[in-house]
Every structure is written in structure tokens, then in C-alpha cells.
mmCIF file of C-alpha atoms in Angstrom:
data_model
loop_
_atom_site.group_PDB
_atom_site.id
_atom_site.type_symbol
_atom_site.label_atom_id
_atom_site.label_comp_id
_atom_site.label_asym_id
_atom_site.label_seq_id
_atom_site.Cartn_x
_atom_site.Cartn_y
_atom_site.Cartn_z
ATOM 1 C CA GLN A 972 -9.806 -5.617 14.431
ATOM 2 C CA ILE A 973 -8.921 -4.131 11.025
ATOM 3 C CA THR A 974 -5.334 -3.504 10.005
ATOM 4 C CA LEU A 975 -3.603 -2.685 6.768
ATOM 5 C CA LYS A 976 0.171 -2.223 6.216
ATOM 6 C CA GLU A 977 2.416 -1.085 3.136
ATOM 7 C CA SER A 978 5.543 -2.911 2.244
ATOM 8 C CA GLY A 979 7.996 -1.892 -0.466
ATOM 9 C CA PRO A 980 11.398 -0.051 -1.018
ATOM 10 C CA THR A 981 12.202 2.945 0.568
ATOM 11 C CA LEU A 982 14.459 4.483 -2.379
ATOM 12 C CA VAL A 983 14.113 3.594 -6.151
ATOM 13 C CA LYS A 984 16.022 5.095 -8.911
ATOM 14 C CA PRO A 985 14.364 7.404 -11.808
ATOM 15 C CA THR A 986 12.864 5.178 -14.599
ATOM 16 C CA GLN A 987 12.624 2.018 -12.269
ATOM 17 C CA THR A 988 9.336 0.355 -11.425
ATOM 18 C CA LEU A 989 7.947 0.485 -8.211
ATOM 19 C CA THR A 990 6.151 -2.335 -6.486
ATOM 20 C CA LEU A 991 3.897 -1.802 -3.366
ATOM 21 C CA THR A 992 2.164 -4.483 -1.343
ATOM 22 C CA CYS A 993 -0.575 -3.885 1.002
ATOM 23 C CA THR A 994 -1.290 -6.777 3.447
ATOM 24 C CA PHE A 995 -4.610 -6.435 5.477
ATOM 25 C CA SER A 996 -6.335 -8.413 7.906
ATOM 26 C CA GLY A 997 -9.790 -8.224 9.655
ATOM 27 C CA PHE A 998 -11.881 -7.963 6.631
ATOM 28 C CA SER A 999 -12.152 -9.681 3.232
ATOM 29 C CA LEU A 1000 -11.846 -8.585 -0.169
ATOM 30 C CA THR A 1001 -14.334 -10.963 -1.515
ATOM 31 C CA THR A 1002 -17.168 -9.033 0.539
ATOM 32 C CA SER A 1003 -19.547 -7.155 -1.441
ATOM 33 C CA GLY A 1004 -18.936 -3.344 -1.282
ATOM 34 C CA VAL A 1005 -15.349 -3.778 -0.058
ATOM 35 C CA GLY A 1006 -12.303 -2.100 -1.746
ATOM 36 C CA VAL A 1007 -8.647 -1.395 -1.117
ATOM 37 C CA GLY A 1008 -7.352 1.913 -2.560
ATOM 38 C CA TRP A 1009 -3.779 3.868 -2.829
ATOM 39 C CA ILE A 1010 -3.253 7.149 -1.886
ATOM 40 C CA ARG A 1011 0.033 9.244 -1.819
ATOM 41 C CA GLN A 1012 1.061 12.354 -0.093
ATOM 42 C CA PRO A 1013 4.191 14.239 -1.133
ATOM 43 C CA PRO A 1014 6.377 15.639 1.941
ATOM 44 C CA GLY A 1015 4.304 18.729 3.321
ATOM 45 C CA LYS A 1016 1.600 18.285 0.625
ATOM 46 C CA ALA A 1017 -2.019 17.189 0.256
ATOM 47 C CA LEU A 1018 -3.176 13.520 -0.468
ATOM 48 C CA GLU A 1019 -3.694 12.332 -3.999
ATOM 49 C CA TRP A 1020 -5.955 9.350 -4.708
ATOM 50 C CA LEU A 1021 -3.979 7.010 -7.132
ATOM 51 C CA ALA A 1022 -6.161 3.541 -7.569
ATOM 52 C CA LEU A 1023 -8.884 1.351 -6.284
ATOM 53 C CA ILE A 1024 -9.604 -2.020 -6.524
ATOM 54 C CA TYR A 1025 -13.254 -3.622 -5.586
ATOM 55 C CA TRP A 1026 -14.247 -6.788 -4.282
ATOM 56 C CA ASN A 1027 -15.506 -7.757 -7.772
ATOM 57 C CA ASP A 1028 -12.207 -7.150 -9.442
ATOM 58 C CA ASP A 1029 -13.420 -3.732 -10.937
ATOM 59 C CA LYS A 1030 -10.448 -1.317 -11.139
ATOM 60 C CA ARG A 1031 -10.180 2.368 -11.049
ATOM 61 C CA TYR A 1032 -7.190 4.450 -11.748
ATOM 62 C CA SER A 1033 -6.526 8.361 -11.577
ATOM 63 C CA PRO A 1034 -6.602 9.642 -15.166
ATOM 64 C CA SER A 1035 -3.349 11.695 -14.689
ATOM 65 C CA LEU A 1036 -1.544 8.249 -13.728
ATOM 66 C CA LYS A 1037 -3.477 5.557 -15.529
ATOM 67 C CA SER A 1038 -0.779 4.714 -18.009
ATOM 68 C CA ARG A 1039 1.742 3.870 -15.475
ATOM 69 C CA LEU A 1040 -0.445 2.212 -12.618
ATOM 70 C CA THR A 1041 -1.576 -1.253 -12.201
ATOM 71 C CA ILE A 1042 -3.444 -2.440 -9.194
ATOM 72 C CA THR A 1043 -4.223 -6.524 -8.408
ATOM 73 C CA LYS A 1044 -5.490 -8.436 -5.840
ATOM 74 C CA ASP A 1045 -4.523 -11.691 -4.110
ATOM 75 C CA THR A 1046 -7.750 -12.671 -2.092
ATOM 76 C CA SER A 1047 -6.276 -16.002 -0.776
ATOM 77 C CA LYS A 1048 -3.197 -13.978 0.545
ATOM 78 C CA SER A 1049 -5.327 -10.699 1.809
ATOM 79 C CA LEU A 1050 -3.110 -8.482 -0.172
ATOM 80 C CA VAL A 1051 -3.321 -5.925 -2.829
ATOM 81 C CA VAL A 1052 -0.511 -4.759 -5.182
ATOM 82 C CA LEU A 1053 0.269 -1.471 -6.791
ATOM 83 C CA THR A 1054 2.573 -1.260 -9.582
ATOM 84 C CA MET A 1055 3.942 2.062 -10.911
ATOM 85 C CA ILE A 1056 6.204 2.267 -13.876
ATOM 86 C CA ASN A 1057 8.820 4.956 -14.987
ATOM 87 C CA MET A 1058 9.154 6.474 -11.610
ATOM 88 C CA ASP A 1059 10.485 10.082 -11.359
ATOM 89 C CA PRO A 1060 11.811 12.272 -8.489
ATOM 90 C CA VAL A 1061 8.080 13.980 -8.466
ATOM 91 C CA ASP A 1062 6.787 10.568 -7.289
ATOM 92 C CA THR A 1063 8.669 10.970 -3.696
ATOM 93 C CA ALA A 1064 5.936 10.744 -1.172
ATOM 94 C CA THR A 1065 4.276 8.470 1.434
ATOM 95 C CA TYR A 1066 2.254 5.950 0.020
ATOM 96 C CA TYR A 1067 -1.054 4.647 1.864
ATOM 97 C CA CYS A 1068 -3.236 2.025 1.316
ATOM 98 C CA ALA A 1069 -6.939 2.212 2.857
ATOM 99 C CA ARG A 1070 -10.205 0.266 2.861
ATOM 100 C CA VAL A 1071 -13.169 1.576 1.138
ATOM 101 C CA PHE A 1072 -16.511 0.416 2.098
ATOM 102 C CA GLY A 1073 -20.039 0.859 1.094
ATOM 103 C CA VAL A 1074 -21.617 2.729 -1.652
ATOM 104 C CA VAL A 1075 -20.165 6.280 -0.930
ATOM 105 C CA LYS A 1076 -16.807 4.775 -0.639
ATOM 106 C CA TRP A 1077 -15.029 6.570 1.983
ATOM 107 C CA PHE A 1078 -11.607 5.459 3.480
ATOM 108 C CA ASP A 1079 -12.486 4.077 6.733
ATOM 109 C CA TYR A 1080 -9.100 2.218 7.617
ATOM 110 C CA TRP A 1081 -5.626 3.503 6.796
ATOM 111 C CA GLY A 1082 -2.357 1.664 6.667
ATOM 112 C CA GLN A 1083 0.826 3.612 8.445
ATOM 113 C CA GLY A 1084 2.088 4.538 5.140
ATOM 114 C CA THR A 1085 5.340 4.002 3.669
ATOM 115 C CA LEU A 1086 7.816 6.456 2.643
ATOM 116 C CA LEU A 1087 9.366 6.381 -0.993
ATOM 117 C CA THR A 1088 12.243 8.382 -2.416
ATOM 118 C CA VAL A 1089 13.001 8.419 -5.927
ATOM 119 C CA SER A 1090 16.727 9.413 -6.525
ATOM 120 C CA SER A 1091 19.454 8.386 -8.557
ATOM 121 C CA GLU B 597 -12.112 16.251 -12.093
ATOM 122 C CA ILE B 598 -13.882 17.817 -9.020
ATOM 123 C CA VAL B 599 -11.741 20.430 -7.441
ATOM 124 C CA LEU B 600 -12.166 20.759 -3.513
ATOM 125 C CA THR B 601 -11.081 23.971 -2.123
ATOM 126 C CA GLN B 602 -10.755 24.143 1.544
ATOM 127 C CA SER B 603 -10.522 27.698 3.706
ATOM 128 C CA PRO B 604 -8.586 28.522 5.619
ATOM 129 C CA ASP B 605 -5.202 26.986 4.774
ATOM 130 C CA PHE B 606 -3.974 27.802 8.228
ATOM 131 C CA GLN B 607 -5.525 28.840 11.408
ATOM 132 C CA SER B 608 -3.771 29.847 14.738
ATOM 133 C CA VAL B 609 -6.200 28.437 17.534
ATOM 134 C CA THR B 610 -6.653 28.311 21.318
ATOM 135 C CA PRO B 611 -8.262 26.098 23.569
ATOM 136 C CA LYS B 612 -12.040 25.810 23.906
ATOM 137 C CA GLU B 613 -12.227 27.992 20.632
ATOM 138 C CA LYS B 614 -14.886 27.047 18.132
ATOM 139 C CA VAL B 615 -13.253 26.462 14.627
ATOM 140 C CA THR B 616 -14.921 25.948 11.581
ATOM 141 C CA ILE B 617 -13.401 24.742 8.245
ATOM 142 C CA THR B 618 -15.114 24.697 4.905
ATOM 143 C CA CYS B 619 -14.800 22.612 1.648
ATOM 144 C CA ARG B 620 -16.292 24.007 -1.394
ATOM 145 C CA ALA B 621 -16.739 21.586 -4.536
ATOM 146 C CA SER B 622 -16.395 22.587 -8.145
ATOM 147 C CA GLN B 623 -19.418 20.789 -8.897
ATOM 148 C CA SER B 624 -22.059 19.131 -7.002
ATOM 149 C CA ILE B 625 -21.296 15.796 -5.105
ATOM 150 C CA GLY B 626 -24.557 15.511 -2.989
ATOM 151 C CA SER B 627 -23.503 14.288 0.521
ATOM 152 C CA SER B 628 -20.404 12.361 -0.854
ATOM 153 C CA LEU B 629 -17.973 14.538 1.125
ATOM 154 C CA HIS B 630 -15.615 13.153 3.767
ATOM 155 C CA TRP B 631 -13.431 14.522 6.756
ATOM 156 C CA TYR B 632 -10.185 13.319 7.844
ATOM 157 C CA GLN B 633 -7.810 14.157 10.507
ATOM 158 C CA GLN B 634 -3.970 13.942 10.140
ATOM 159 C CA LYS B 635 -1.643 14.438 13.336
ATOM 160 C CA PRO B 636 1.950 14.646 12.632
ATOM 161 C CA ASN B 637 3.545 11.425 11.217
ATOM 162 C CA GLN B 638 0.215 9.673 11.426
ATOM 163 C CA SER B 639 -1.989 8.494 8.635
ATOM 164 C CA PRO B 640 -5.260 10.237 8.232
ATOM 165 C CA ARG B 641 -8.198 9.113 10.314
ATOM 166 C CA LEU B 642 -11.666 9.338 9.253
ATOM 167 C CA LEU B 643 -13.950 11.596 11.342
ATOM 168 C CA ILE B 644 -17.046 12.572 9.236
ATOM 169 C CA ARG B 645 -18.421 10.415 6.287
ATOM 170 C CA SER B 646 -21.153 11.487 3.870
ATOM 171 C CA ALA B 647 -21.044 15.064 5.232
ATOM 172 C CA SER B 648 -22.497 14.784 8.629
ATOM 173 C CA GLN B 649 -22.127 11.269 9.946
ATOM 174 C CA SER B 650 -19.676 11.092 12.698
ATOM 175 C CA MET B 651 -17.680 7.952 12.892
ATOM 176 C CA SER B 652 -17.703 5.669 15.802
ATOM 177 C CA GLY B 653 -15.233 6.985 18.827
ATOM 178 C CA VAL B 654 -14.999 10.560 17.034
ATOM 179 C CA PRO B 655 -15.522 13.247 19.999
ATOM 180 C CA SER B 656 -18.761 14.861 19.803
ATOM 181 C CA ARG B 657 -17.322 18.230 19.396
ATOM 182 C CA PHE B 658 -16.715 17.401 15.561
ATOM 183 C CA SER B 659 -19.572 17.734 13.551
ATOM 184 C CA GLY B 660 -20.196 18.147 9.764
ATOM 185 C CA SER B 661 -22.697 19.697 7.599
ATOM 186 C CA GLY B 662 -23.361 20.494 4.122
ATOM 187 C CA TYR B 663 -24.795 19.087 0.634
ATOM 188 C CA GLY B 664 -23.916 19.757 -3.077
ATOM 189 C CA THR B 665 -20.871 22.135 -3.349
ATOM 190 C CA GLY B 666 -20.371 23.839 0.318
ATOM 191 C CA PHE B 667 -19.279 21.660 3.463
ATOM 192 C CA THR B 668 -18.415 22.762 6.906
ATOM 193 C CA LEU B 669 -16.504 20.773 9.618
ATOM 194 C CA THR B 670 -17.076 22.439 13.111
ATOM 195 C CA ILE B 671 -15.089 21.617 15.799
ATOM 196 C CA ASN B 672 -16.584 22.786 19.243
ATOM 197 C CA SER B 673 -14.508 24.040 22.143
ATOM 198 C CA LEU B 674 -11.105 22.836 20.571
ATOM 199 C CA GLU B 675 -8.655 20.778 22.753
ATOM 200 C CA ALA B 676 -4.943 20.500 22.386
ATOM 201 C CA GLU B 677 -5.213 17.243 21.120
ATOM 202 C CA ASP B 678 -7.198 18.456 17.773
ATOM 203 C CA VAL B 679 -3.994 20.088 16.497
ATOM 204 C CA ALA B 680 -3.726 18.546 13.077
ATOM 205 C CA VAL B 681 -4.347 18.936 9.229
ATOM 206 C CA TYR B 682 -7.708 18.299 8.245
ATOM 207 C CA PHE B 683 -8.743 17.235 4.681
ATOM 208 C CA CYS B 684 -12.210 16.918 2.850
ATOM 209 C CA HIS B 685 -12.458 14.035 0.237
ATOM 210 C CA GLN B 686 -14.906 13.501 -2.503
ATOM 211 C CA SER B 687 -16.099 10.077 -3.594
ATOM 212 C CA GLU B 688 -18.818 11.249 -6.019
ATOM 213 C CA SER B 689 -16.985 10.974 -8.971
ATOM 214 C CA LEU B 690 -13.690 9.262 -10.302
ATOM 215 C CA PRO B 691 -11.190 10.426 -9.817
ATOM 216 C CA GLN B 692 -11.868 10.846 -6.080
ATOM 217 C CA THR B 693 -10.174 14.164 -4.808
ATOM 218 C CA PHE B 694 -9.108 15.569 -1.688
ATOM 219 C CA GLY B 695 -8.882 19.317 -0.434
ATOM 220 C CA GLN B 696 -5.718 20.824 0.027
ATOM 221 C CA GLY B 697 -5.596 20.830 3.915
ATOM 222 C CA THR B 698 -6.397 22.884 6.752
ATOM 223 C CA LYS B 699 -3.432 23.264 9.327
ATOM 224 C CA LEU B 700 -4.595 24.019 12.916
ATOM 225 C CA GLU B 701 -1.867 25.308 15.253
ATOM 226 C CA MET B 702 -2.082 26.450 18.788
ATOM 227 C CA LYS B 703 -1.220 30.093 19.589
#
């Protein structure tokens, strides 16, 4: 059974740094073709792709957020960490992690999401 | 960046109705287009991958078609449990992008 779960703060202040952790089970990030990505969704709005990390440590970022994002993995602990610096109220959203599989890279398993509010 | 535009944004539906949602890409993405269903307070669920391949466990009333820049998600004989927001997603090029969503509500 494949599961992913996001964890992190529910509230951060503007200009602070956000650290989110995605802990997963049922698959390995050492398997060829596997990746874990982060997607966010502001309340009542559409999904926004943020970043991806693959089994071979290849990392991809949204160009609009690239200067603020860092994605890393710890395969021994089955987790992926997303760091976002200089948080702003517009970053208020539910943040999801999801597994990517295959050459075509669809998101086949998603975490439950974690709601983050950015406010002073 | 590839822009995905869904239509309609909203549709009021009745049980057993046939529903068609379209997703248009701003440039060709081959078949790298996927459909997700998101029910209230839930995570997205992958329904269709690579334009037309249904995921395991997805009811057969859901189907997808299309290639290049035009794609369709069809729900044959809609059931009450299908009320949700549906998103398309392209993974052909980075950054990956999502459509704005189509919300289905029961009349």
C-alpha cells in the first residue's frame, strides 16, 4: 500500500522560511522512474506545480518560484523535504506531495495535504 | 509555460446525464495529459493518465480522449458521487501545469 503524508507548520509569518516534510511508504525513491513532487492549492483555487525530485536526485523547480525553493530527499528515511524561503501571505495554500511514476510523469498517489497560513 | 484551459468552469448536472469536460493546451503536448477528480476536502485522485488510460478502480463511466492540444474527459451516466472538481494536468514539459478546474454541482 502506497501512502504519503505531509507534515509541517500550520502558520508561518511573512519573511519566514517554510519547511515541509513528505513521509512516504510502499515505494522507494531509489527505484528507477520514481519521483516525488510538491503541488499547492490556494483556498478555492487551482493546483500549482512547485517542484519534483527523482530517484536519481534530478531536481526540477517551477521557474516562478525557483529562487525560493529547495527540494531534497532522504531515501533511508523515505522522506522528501521542501524548503521555501521568504514566505508571503499569497503562499497561503494546502500543500500536497505526490508520487510521480513513469516516463510520462503523472501523479498517481497523493498525500492528504497540509494547510499552511502565512500571516503576521 | 504551457497553459491549460478547461471548459466549462462550472456545470450544473443531473443524475444519468452525460458530461463532457474539455482541456485545451496552448501548444502540443502529445498524450501527456492526465485527469484528476477532487471531491470537497479531499486530495486529487488520478482518473485518467496519458489522455485515455483509465486508472485501476476508476468506474468505466469515466473515459478520456484527445491528442496534441485538445482533450476530453467524458462521464457517461453521471452519478451523485461524481460531483467534484475535475482538473487536467500536463507533464509534457516543465513547468508542469494544471487547468483551472471544472466544478460539477448537482441541480
